[in-house]
Structure formats: structure tokens, C-alpha cells
mmCIF file of C-alpha atoms in Angstrom:
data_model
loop_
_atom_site.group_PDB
_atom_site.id
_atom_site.type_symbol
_atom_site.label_atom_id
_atom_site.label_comp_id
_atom_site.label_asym_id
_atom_site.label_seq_id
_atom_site.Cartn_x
_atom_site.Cartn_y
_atom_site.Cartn_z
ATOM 1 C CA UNK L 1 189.434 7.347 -35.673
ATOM 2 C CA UNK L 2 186.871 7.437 -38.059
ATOM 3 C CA UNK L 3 188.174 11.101 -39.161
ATOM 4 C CA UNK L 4 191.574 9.490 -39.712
ATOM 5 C CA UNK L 5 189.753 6.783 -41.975
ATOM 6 C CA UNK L 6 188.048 9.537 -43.754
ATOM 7 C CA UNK L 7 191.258 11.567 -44.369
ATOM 8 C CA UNK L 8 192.834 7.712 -45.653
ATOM 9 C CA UNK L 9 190.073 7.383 -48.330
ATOM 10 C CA UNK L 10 190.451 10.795 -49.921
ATOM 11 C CA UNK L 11 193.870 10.534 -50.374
ATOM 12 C CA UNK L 12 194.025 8.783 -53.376
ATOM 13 C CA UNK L 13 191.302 11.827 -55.015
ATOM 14 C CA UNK L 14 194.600 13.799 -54.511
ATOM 15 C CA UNK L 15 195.987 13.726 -57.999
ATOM 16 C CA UNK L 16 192.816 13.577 -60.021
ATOM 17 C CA UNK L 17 191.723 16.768 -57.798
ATOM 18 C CA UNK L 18 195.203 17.668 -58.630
ATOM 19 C CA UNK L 19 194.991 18.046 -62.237
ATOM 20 C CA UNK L 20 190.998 18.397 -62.550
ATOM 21 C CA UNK L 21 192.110 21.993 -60.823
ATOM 22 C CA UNK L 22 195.540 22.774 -62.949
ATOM 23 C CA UNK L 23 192.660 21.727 -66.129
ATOM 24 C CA UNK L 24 190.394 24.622 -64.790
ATOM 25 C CA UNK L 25 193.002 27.023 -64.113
ATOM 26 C CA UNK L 26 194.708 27.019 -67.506
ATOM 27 C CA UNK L 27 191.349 27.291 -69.452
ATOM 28 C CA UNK L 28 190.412 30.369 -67.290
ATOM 29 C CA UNK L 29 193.622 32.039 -68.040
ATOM 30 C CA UNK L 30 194.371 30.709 -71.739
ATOM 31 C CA UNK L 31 190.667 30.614 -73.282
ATOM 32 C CA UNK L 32 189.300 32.963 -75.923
ATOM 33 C CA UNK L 33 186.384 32.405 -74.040
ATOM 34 C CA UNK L 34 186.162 30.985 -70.439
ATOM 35 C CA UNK L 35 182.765 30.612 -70.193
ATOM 36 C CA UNK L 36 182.132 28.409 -73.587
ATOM 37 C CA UNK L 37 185.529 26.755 -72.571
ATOM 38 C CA UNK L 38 183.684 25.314 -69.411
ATOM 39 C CA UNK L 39 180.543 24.954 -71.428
ATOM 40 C CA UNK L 40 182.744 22.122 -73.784
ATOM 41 C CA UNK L 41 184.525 20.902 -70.315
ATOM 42 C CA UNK L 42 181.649 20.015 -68.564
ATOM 43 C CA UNK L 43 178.507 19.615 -70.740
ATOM 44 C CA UNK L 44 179.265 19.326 -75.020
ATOM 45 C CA UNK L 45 181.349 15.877 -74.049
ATOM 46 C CA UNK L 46 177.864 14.516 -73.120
ATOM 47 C CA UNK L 47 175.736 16.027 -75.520
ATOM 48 C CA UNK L 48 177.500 14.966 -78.672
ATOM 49 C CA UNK L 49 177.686 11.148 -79.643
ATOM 50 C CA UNK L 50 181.346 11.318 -80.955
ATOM 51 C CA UNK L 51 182.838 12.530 -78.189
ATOM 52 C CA UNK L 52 180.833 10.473 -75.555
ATOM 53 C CA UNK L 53 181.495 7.486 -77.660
ATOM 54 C CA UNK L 54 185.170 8.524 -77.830
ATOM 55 C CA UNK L 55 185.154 9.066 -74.037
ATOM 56 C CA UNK L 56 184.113 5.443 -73.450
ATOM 57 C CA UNK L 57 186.572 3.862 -75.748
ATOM 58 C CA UNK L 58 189.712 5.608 -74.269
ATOM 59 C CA UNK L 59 188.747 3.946 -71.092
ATOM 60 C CA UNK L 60 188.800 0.776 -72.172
ATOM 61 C CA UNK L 61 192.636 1.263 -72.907
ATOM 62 C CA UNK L 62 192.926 2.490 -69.697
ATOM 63 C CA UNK L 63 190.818 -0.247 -67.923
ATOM 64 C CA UNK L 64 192.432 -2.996 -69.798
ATOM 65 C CA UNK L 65 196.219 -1.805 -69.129
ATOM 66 C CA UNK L 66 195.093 -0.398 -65.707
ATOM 67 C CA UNK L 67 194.251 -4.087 -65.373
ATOM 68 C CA UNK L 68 197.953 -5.519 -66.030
ATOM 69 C CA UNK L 69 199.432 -2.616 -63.559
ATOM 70 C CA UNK L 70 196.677 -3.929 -60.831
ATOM 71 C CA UNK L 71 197.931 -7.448 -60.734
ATOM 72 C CA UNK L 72 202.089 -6.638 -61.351
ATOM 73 C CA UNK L 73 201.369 -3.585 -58.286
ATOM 74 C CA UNK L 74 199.333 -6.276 -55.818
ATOM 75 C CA UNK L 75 202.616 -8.772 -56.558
ATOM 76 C CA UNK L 76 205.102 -5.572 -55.781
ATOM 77 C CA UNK L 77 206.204 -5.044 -58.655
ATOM 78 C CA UNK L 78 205.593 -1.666 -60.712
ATOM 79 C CA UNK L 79 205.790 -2.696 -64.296
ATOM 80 C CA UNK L 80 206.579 0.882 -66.346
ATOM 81 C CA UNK L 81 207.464 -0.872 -69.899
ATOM 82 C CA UNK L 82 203.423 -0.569 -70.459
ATOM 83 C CA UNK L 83 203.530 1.779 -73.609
ATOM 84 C CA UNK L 84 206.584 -0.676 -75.530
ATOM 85 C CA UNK L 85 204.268 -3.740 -74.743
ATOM 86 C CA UNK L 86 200.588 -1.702 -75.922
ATOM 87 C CA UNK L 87 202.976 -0.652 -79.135
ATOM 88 C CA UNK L 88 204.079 -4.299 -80.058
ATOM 89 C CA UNK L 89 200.578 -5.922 -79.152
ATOM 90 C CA UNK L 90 199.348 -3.820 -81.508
ATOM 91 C CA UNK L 91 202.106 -4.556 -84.047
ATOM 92 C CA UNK L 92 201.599 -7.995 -83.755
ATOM 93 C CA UNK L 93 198.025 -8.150 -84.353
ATOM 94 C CA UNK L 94 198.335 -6.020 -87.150
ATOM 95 C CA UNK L 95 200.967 -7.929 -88.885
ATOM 96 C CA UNK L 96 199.012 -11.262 -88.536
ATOM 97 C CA UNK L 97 195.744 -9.862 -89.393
ATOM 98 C CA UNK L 98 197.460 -8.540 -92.641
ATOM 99 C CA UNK L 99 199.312 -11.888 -93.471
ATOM 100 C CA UNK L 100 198.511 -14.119 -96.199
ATOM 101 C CA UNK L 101 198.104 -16.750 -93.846
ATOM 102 C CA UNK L 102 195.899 -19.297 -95.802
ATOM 103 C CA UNK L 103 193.332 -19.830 -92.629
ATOM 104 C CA UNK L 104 189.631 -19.012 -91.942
ATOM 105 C CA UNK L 105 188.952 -14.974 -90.716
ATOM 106 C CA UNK L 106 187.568 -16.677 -87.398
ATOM 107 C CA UNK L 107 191.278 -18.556 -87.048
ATOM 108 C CA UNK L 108 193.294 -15.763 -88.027
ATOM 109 C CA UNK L 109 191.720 -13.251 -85.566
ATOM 110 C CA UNK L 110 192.322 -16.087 -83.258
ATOM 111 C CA UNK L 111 195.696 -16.590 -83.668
ATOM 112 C CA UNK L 112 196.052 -12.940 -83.789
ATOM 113 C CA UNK L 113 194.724 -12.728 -80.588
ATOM 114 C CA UNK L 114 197.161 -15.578 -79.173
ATOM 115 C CA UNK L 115 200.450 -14.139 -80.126
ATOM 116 C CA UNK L 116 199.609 -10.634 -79.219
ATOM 117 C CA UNK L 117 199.247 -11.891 -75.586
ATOM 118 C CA UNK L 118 202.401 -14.078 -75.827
ATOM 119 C CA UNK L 119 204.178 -10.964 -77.626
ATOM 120 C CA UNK L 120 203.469 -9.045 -74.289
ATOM 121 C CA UNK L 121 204.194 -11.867 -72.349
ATOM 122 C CA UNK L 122 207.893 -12.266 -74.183
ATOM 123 C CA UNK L 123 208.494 -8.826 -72.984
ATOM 124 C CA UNK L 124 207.677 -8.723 -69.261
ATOM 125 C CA UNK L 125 209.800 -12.391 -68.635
ATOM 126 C CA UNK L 126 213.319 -11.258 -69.034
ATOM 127 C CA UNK L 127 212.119 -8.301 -66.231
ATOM 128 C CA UNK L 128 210.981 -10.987 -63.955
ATOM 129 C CA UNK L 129 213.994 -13.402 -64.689
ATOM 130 C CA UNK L 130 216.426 -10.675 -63.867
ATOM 131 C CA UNK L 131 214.532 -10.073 -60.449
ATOM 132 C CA UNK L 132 215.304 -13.346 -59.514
ATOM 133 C CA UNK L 133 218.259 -14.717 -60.341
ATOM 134 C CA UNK L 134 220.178 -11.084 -60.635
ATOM 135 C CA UNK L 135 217.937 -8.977 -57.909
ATOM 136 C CA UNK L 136 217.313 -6.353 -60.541
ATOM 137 C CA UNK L 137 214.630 -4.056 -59.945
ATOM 138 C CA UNK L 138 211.715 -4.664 -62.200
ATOM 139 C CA UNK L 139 210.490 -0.999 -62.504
ATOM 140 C CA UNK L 140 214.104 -0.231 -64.095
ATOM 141 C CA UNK L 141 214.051 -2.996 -66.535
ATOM 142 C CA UNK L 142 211.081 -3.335 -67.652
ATOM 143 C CA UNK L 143 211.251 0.234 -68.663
ATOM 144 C CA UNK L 144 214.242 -0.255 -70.572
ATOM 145 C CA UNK L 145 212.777 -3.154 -72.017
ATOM 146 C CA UNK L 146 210.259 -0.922 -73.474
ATOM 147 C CA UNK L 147 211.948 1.977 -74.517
ATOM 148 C CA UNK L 148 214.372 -0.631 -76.825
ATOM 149 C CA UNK L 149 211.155 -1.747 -78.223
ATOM 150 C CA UNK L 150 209.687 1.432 -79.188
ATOM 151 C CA UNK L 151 212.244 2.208 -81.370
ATOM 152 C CA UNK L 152 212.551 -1.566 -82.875
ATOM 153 C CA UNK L 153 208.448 -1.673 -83.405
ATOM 154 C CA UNK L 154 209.274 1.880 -85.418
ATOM 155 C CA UNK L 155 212.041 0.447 -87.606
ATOM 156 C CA UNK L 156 209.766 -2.396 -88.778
ATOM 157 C CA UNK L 157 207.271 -0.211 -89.269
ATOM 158 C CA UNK L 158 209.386 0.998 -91.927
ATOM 159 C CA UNK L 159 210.668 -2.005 -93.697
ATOM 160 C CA UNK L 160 207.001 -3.307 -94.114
ATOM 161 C CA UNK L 161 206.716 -1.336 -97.202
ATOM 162 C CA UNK L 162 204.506 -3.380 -99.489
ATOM 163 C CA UNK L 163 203.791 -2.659 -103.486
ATOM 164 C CA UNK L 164 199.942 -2.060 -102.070
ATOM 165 C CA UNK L 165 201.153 0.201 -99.261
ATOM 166 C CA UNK L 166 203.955 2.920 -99.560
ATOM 167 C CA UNK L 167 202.970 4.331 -96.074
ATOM 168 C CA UNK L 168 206.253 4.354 -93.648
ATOM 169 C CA UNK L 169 204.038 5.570 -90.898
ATOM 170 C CA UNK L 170 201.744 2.847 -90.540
ATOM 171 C CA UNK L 171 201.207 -1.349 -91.304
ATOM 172 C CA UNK L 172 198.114 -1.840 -93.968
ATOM 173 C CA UNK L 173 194.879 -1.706 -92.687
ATOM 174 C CA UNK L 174 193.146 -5.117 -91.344
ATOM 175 C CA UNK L 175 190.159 -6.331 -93.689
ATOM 176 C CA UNK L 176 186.907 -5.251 -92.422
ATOM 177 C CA UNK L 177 185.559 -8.573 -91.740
ATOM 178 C CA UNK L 178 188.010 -8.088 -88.642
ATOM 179 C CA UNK L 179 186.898 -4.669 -88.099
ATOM 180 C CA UNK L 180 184.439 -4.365 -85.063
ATOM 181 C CA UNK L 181 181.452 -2.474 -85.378
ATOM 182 C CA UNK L 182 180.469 0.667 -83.999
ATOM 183 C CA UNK L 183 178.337 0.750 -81.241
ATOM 184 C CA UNK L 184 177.775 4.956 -81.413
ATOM 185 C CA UNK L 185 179.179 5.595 -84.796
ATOM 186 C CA UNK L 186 180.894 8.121 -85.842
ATOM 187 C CA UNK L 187 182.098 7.457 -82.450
ATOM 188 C CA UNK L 188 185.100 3.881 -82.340
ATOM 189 C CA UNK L 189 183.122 2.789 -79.118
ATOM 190 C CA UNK L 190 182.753 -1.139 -79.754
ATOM 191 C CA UNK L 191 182.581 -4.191 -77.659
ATOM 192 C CA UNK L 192 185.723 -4.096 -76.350
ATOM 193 C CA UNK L 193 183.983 -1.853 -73.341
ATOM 194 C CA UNK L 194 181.947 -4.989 -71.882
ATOM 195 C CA UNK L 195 184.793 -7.051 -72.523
ATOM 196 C CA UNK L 196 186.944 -4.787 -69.895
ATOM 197 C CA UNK L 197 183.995 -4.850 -67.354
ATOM 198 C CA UNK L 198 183.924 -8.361 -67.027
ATOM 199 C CA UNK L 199 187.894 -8.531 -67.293
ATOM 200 C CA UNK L 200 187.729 -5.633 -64.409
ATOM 201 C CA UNK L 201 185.619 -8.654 -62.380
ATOM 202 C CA UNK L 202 186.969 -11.486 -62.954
ATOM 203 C CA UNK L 203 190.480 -9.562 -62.015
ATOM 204 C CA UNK L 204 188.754 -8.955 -58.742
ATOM 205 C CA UNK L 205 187.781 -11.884 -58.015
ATOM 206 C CA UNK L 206 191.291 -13.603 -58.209
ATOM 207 C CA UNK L 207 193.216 -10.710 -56.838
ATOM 208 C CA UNK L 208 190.625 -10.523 -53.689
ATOM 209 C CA UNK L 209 188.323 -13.696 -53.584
ATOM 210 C CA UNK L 210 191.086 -16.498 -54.793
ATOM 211 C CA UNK L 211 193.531 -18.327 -52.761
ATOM 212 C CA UNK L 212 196.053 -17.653 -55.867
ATOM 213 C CA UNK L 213 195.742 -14.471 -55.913
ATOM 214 C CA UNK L 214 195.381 -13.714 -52.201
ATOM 215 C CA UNK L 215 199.321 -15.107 -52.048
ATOM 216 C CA UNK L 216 200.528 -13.076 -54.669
ATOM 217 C CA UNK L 217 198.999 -10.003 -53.235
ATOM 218 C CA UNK L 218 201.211 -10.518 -50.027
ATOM 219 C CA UNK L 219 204.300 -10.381 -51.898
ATOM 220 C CA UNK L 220 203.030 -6.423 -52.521
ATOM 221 C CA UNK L 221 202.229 -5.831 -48.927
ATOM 222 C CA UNK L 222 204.786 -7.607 -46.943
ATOM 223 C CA UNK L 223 207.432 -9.974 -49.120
ATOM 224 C CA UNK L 224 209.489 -10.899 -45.743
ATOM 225 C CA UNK L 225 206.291 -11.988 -44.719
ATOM 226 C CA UNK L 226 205.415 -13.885 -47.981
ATOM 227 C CA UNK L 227 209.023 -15.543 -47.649
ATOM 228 C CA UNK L 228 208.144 -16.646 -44.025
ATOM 229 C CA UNK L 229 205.262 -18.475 -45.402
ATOM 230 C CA UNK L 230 207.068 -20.108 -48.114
ATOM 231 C CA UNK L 231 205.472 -18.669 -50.952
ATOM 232 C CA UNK L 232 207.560 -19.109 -54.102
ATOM 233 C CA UNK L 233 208.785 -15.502 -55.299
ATOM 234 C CA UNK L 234 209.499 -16.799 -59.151
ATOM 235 C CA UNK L 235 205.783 -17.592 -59.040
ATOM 236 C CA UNK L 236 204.432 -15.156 -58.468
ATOM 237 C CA UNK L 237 206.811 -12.709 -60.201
ATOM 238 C CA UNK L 238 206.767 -14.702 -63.499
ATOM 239 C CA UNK L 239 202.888 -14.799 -63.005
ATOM 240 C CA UNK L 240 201.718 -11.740 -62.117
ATOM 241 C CA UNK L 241 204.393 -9.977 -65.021
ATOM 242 C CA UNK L 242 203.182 -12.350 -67.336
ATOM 243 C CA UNK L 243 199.669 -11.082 -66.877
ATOM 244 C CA UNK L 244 200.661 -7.477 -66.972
ATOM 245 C CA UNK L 245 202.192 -7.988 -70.149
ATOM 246 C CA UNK L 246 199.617 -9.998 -71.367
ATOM 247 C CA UNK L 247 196.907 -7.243 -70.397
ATOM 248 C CA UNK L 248 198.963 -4.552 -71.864
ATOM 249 C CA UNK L 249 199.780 -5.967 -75.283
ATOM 250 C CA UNK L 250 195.859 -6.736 -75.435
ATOM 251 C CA UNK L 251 194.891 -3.170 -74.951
ATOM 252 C CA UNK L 252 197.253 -2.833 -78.424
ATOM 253 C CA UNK L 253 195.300 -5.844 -79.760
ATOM 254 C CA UNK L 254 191.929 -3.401 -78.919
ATOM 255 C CA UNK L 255 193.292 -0.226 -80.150
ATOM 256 C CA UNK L 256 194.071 -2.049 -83.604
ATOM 257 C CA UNK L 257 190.725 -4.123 -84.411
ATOM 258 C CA UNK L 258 188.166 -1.708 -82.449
ATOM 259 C CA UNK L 259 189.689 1.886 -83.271
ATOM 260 C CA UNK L 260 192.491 2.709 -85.703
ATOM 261 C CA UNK L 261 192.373 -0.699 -87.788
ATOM 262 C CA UNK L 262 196.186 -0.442 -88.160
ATOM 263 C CA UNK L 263 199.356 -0.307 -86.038
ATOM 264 C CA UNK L 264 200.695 3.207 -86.901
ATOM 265 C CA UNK L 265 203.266 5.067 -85.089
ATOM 266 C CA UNK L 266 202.682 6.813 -82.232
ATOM 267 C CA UNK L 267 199.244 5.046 -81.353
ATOM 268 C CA UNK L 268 200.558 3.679 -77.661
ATOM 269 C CA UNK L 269 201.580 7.558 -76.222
ATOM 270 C CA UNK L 270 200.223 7.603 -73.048
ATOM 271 C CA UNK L 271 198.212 4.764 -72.843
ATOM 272 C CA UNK L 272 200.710 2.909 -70.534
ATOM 273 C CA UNK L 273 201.851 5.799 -68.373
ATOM 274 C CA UNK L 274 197.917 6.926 -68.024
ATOM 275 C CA UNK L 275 196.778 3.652 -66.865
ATOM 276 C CA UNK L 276 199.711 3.485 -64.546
ATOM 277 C CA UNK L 277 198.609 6.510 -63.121
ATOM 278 C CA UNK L 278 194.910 4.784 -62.832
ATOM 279 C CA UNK L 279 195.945 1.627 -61.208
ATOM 280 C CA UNK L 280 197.784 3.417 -58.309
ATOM 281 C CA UNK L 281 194.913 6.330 -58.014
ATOM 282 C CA UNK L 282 192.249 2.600 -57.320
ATOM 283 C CA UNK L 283 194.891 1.422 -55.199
ATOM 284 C CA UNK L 284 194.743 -1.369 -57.216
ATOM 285 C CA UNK L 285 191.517 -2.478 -57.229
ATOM 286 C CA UNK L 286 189.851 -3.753 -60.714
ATOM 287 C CA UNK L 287 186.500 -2.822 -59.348
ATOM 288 C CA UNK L 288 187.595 0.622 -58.637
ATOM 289 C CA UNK L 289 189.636 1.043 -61.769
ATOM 290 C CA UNK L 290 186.640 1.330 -63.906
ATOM 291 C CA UNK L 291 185.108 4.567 -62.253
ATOM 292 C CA UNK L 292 188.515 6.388 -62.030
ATOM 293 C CA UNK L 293 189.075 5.270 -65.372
ATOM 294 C CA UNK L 294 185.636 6.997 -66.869
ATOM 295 C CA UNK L 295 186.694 10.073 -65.096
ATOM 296 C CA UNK L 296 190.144 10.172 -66.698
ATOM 297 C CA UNK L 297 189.370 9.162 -70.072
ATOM 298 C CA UNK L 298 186.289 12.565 -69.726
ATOM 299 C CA UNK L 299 188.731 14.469 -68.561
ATOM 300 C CA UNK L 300 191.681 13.939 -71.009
ATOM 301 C CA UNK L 301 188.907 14.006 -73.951
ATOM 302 C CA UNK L 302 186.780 17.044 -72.944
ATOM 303 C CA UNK L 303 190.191 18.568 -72.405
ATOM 304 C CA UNK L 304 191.414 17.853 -75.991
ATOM 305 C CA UNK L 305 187.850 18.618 -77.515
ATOM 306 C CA UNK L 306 188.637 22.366 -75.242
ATOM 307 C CA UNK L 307 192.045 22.791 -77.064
ATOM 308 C CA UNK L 308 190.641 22.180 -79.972
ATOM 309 C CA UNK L 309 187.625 24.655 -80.160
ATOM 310 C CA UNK L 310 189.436 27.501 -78.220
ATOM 311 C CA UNK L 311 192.706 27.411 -80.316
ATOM 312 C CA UNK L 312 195.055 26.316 -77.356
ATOM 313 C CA UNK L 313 198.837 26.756 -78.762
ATOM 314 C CA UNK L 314 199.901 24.061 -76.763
ATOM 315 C CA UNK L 315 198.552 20.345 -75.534
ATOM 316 C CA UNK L 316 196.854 21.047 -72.082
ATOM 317 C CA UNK L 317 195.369 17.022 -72.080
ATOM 318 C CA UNK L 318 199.450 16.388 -71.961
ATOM 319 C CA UNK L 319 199.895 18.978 -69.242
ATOM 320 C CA UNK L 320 196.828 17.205 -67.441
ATOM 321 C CA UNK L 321 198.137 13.943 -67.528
ATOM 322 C CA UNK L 322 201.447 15.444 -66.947
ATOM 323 C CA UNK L 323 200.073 16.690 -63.298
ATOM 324 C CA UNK L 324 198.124 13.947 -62.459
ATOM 325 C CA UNK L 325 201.134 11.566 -62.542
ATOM 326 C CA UNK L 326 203.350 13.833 -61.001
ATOM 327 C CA UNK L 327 200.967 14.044 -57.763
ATOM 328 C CA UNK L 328 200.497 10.377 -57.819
ATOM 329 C CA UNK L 329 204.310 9.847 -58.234
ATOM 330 C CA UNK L 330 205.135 11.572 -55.036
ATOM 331 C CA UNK L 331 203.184 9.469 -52.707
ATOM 332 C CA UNK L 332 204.359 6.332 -54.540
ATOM 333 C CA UNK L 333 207.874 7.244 -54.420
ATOM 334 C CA UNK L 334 207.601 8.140 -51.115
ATOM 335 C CA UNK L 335 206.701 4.636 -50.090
ATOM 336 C CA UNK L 336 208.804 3.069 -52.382
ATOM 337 C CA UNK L 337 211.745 5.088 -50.494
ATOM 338 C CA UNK L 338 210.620 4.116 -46.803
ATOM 339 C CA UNK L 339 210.794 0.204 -47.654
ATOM 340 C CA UNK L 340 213.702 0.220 -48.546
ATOM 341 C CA UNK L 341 215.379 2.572 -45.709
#
């Protein structure tokens, strides 16, 4: 029995094992120089401040969307319109911060804040209203959701042209009294990393310690069950998207005011699929989120910082994160396949 247990916990170490060993292999075969490779892999990310600091602010965007894919998982739903949602958070905030909106810095960062969580809100309800009243699975529409808005976030993009800013790749930068400061400059580590530890709490302690959340989690393990008891589906599908959307446009709100000061294209690739990938490796738990997080946000990094000093002709942190969602896809599917056979 307690062998059986043993073999239970490890399997979710599967797909970071998974694509820590694919990471080793290629730099063995594809590295000018193996040894120094490893040398950058497993020691230079730790030694230099920019690259530490760089590794602890790309977790936060995976602890803080990893967050909205615990709570929509727990509910049984699988929300994979993440990246659309991190893209138009981020628009959002940039376009208010950059308004001439007549209101005090404090206010406008405020408001900022606001509608970037309702903007990720507005995209996660039409999901969850066409789960209930059409039976639509919300997996397939809220990824279609998102990949309408990538393209729509793009085109206004675009159109903002300005007589100050020319640039069709990005939104004006925010002033830098909204700028947050550097913790480990030159590094873009700010505050946003506490933030997500006490988010990663407080998440626990609805999801596990709450009444609330205790009821929505049973729609994820057993929904004939949750039906039995009366629990109201809409509920908890409306709040538990809502949240998820909320969580995910809010890692855009982070990426804009902590790290690139903009909204520029391209900014939310892979942040929604990676902390997808996060959120099932903890099994959805906030607590455990934030460790597997750290060790995917090193790995990804020292994996670029590799590519980048051995003069890789291709992107191995893609093929990496490529991997690790493919093993943690199989499993999942898997599952997905035996409920509903």
C-alpha cells in the first residue's frame, strides 16, 4: 500500500522529469561545449543577479495564471483561452495607464487595475454561459474565445498610432510613476513576487479550508455527485471562470507595470499554456504551485540563457515547454477520456 502511495505521488514529477531530461539530452548533443553548457544550466542562473532576478519574475506569471487554472481545474473545468486573456489584461492596463484620463496616478493605476480584472472576466463568461444553457464544453470555447482575441488585441495594437508614438508593435510606454521598482536591478524582479505568495495562500485557503470553495471543488471530482447535493452548477461555473479570467488578465496587468512597461505584441506566448502545464503538474494545489513554478521558470530561463551563449540554431526553452506539456497532456487526456466513456 504504501508503495502504491509512493508510486501516486511521483507521478505528477513525470513531465517535469520529462523535459528536465529531453533539456539535458539536446545540450549534450547540440552544444559547442557540453561541459560549459551544463556549467550555465545548473550554476551561472544563480550566480548572476539578472538572470536569478529574471528567474523569479517569470514565476510570478506562472504562479499568478497557474492560480486562475487551479480554481477553473478544482470546478472541472480546464480553461485553455489563458494566453488571449494575459494578452488583453495587459492591453487594457496599458491603454488606461496611457489615457489622458484627468485623475490622480494613485486612481488611475486603480482603475487600471479594476478593468483589467473585469476585461478577463468579460472573456471567460460567454465560456461559462454556453456550458450551461448550450452544454458546450468549456475547454473548446474558451480557447476559441482566445484565439479571436489574439488577433483583435493585435489589430488595435495597430490603430493606436499616436503623433508621439509611430510604433505598430507596441502601445506607449506607462509613465514611470506607475513603473514598479526593481528589487535586483538590472534584473524586472519587483513586488509582484510577494503579491503571488500570498495570492498562492489565500487561494488555498478557499479552495481547501472554505465551505465555498470546498463545493466548487466537488463539481471537479464528482459533478453527479455535486448535482445530488444540490449544488448550483451556474455558480460555480460562472465563479470559478470568473476567477480564472480574472487571475489571468492580472498576470497581463503584472507583465505591463512590473516588466515590459507596455503591451507589445507577442508578450503573452506561453505564459498561459506554461502555467496550464503548472497547475495540472500541483494537481491543483496553490501551495504546491509555487515550488513547481520556481523550477519551471529556472528551467525555461537557464535554458534560454544556454541557447544563447552556445549559439543554439533553434529555441530549445520552446522544445522544453513543448515536452513538458505533451507528457502532462497524456495523463490529462486520458482522464478526461474515461469520464466520459
Amino acid at each position: 500500500m504504501q508503495s502504491f502511495i509512493r508510486k501516486k505521488a511521483l507521478v505528477p514529477l513525470i513531465p517535469l522529469l520529462a523535459g528536465f531530461s529531453i533539456c539535458l539530452l539536446i545540450i549534450v548533443l547540440f552544444a559547442e561545449n557540453s561541459f560549459a553548457a551544463l556549467k550555465a544550466l545548473f550554476v551561472q542562473t544563480f550566480t548572476s543577479k539578472y538572470y536569478f532576478g529574471s528567474m523569479l519574475n517569470k514565476s510570478v506569471f506562472l504562479i499568478t495564471a497557474g492560480l486562475g487554472q487551479c480554481i477553473a481545474l478544482k470546478s472541472g473545468n480546464m480553461n485553455l483561452g489563458g494566453e488571449g486573456q494575459v494578452y488583453f489584461g495587459g492591453y487594457i492596463a496599458a491603454l488606461v495607464l496611457t489615457s489622458a484620463f484627468p485623475l490622480p496616478s494613485f486612481l488611475l493605476l486603480l482603475l487600471s487595475l479594476i478593468l483589467t480584472l473585469l476585461s478577463g472576466v468579460a472573456l471567460t463568461i460567454p465560456a461559462a454561459y454556453l456550458k450551461e444553457k448550450r452544454g458546450a464544453q468549456v475547454l473548446l470555447t474558451s480557447f476559441l474565445i482566445s484565439a479571436a482575441t489574439l488577433p483583435l488585441v493585435d489589430g488595435l495594437i495597430t490603430k493606436s498610432k499616436s503623433k508621439g508614438n509611430e510604433n505598430l508593435l507596441a502601445l506607449p510606454y506607462i509613465d514611470s510613476v506607475f513603473r514598479w521598482k526593481q528589487l535586483l536591478p538590472p534584473s524586472p524582479l519587483n513586488i509582484s513576487f510577494f503579491l503571488v505568495l500570498v495570492f498562492s495562500f489565500l487561494m488555498y485557503c478557499f479552495l481547501f479550508k472554505s465551505k465555498r470553495g470546498k463545493k466548487l471543488s466537488i463539481w471537479g471530482i464528482s459533478a453527479e455527485f455535486a448535482k445530488y447535493c444540490g449544488y448550483s452548477s451556474a455558480r460555480a461555473s460562472y465563479l470559478s471562470l470568473s476567477i480564472s479570467g480574472a487571475l489571468h488578465a492580472l498576470t497581463g496587468f503584472f507583465a505591463v507595470c512590473g516588466t515590459y512597461y507596455t503591451c507589445h505584441k507577442g508578450f503573452y506566448v506561453n505564459m498561459g499554456w506554461n502555467a496550464l502545464s503548472a497547475a495540472l503538474i500541483a494537481n491543483s494545489n496553490p501551495l504546491l504551485l509555487v515550488p513547481i513554478s520556481l523550477f519551471l521558470s529556472w528551467l525555461y530561463t537557464s535554458a534560454d540563457r544556454v541557447a544563447l551563449t552556445q549559439a543554439f540554431t533553434f529555441d530549445i526553452s520552446g522544445i522544453v515547454q513543448g515536452c513538458i506539456l505533451f507528457a502532462v497532456a497524456i495523463p490529462v487526456t486520458k482522464k478526461f477520456v474515461t469520464k466520459r466513456t
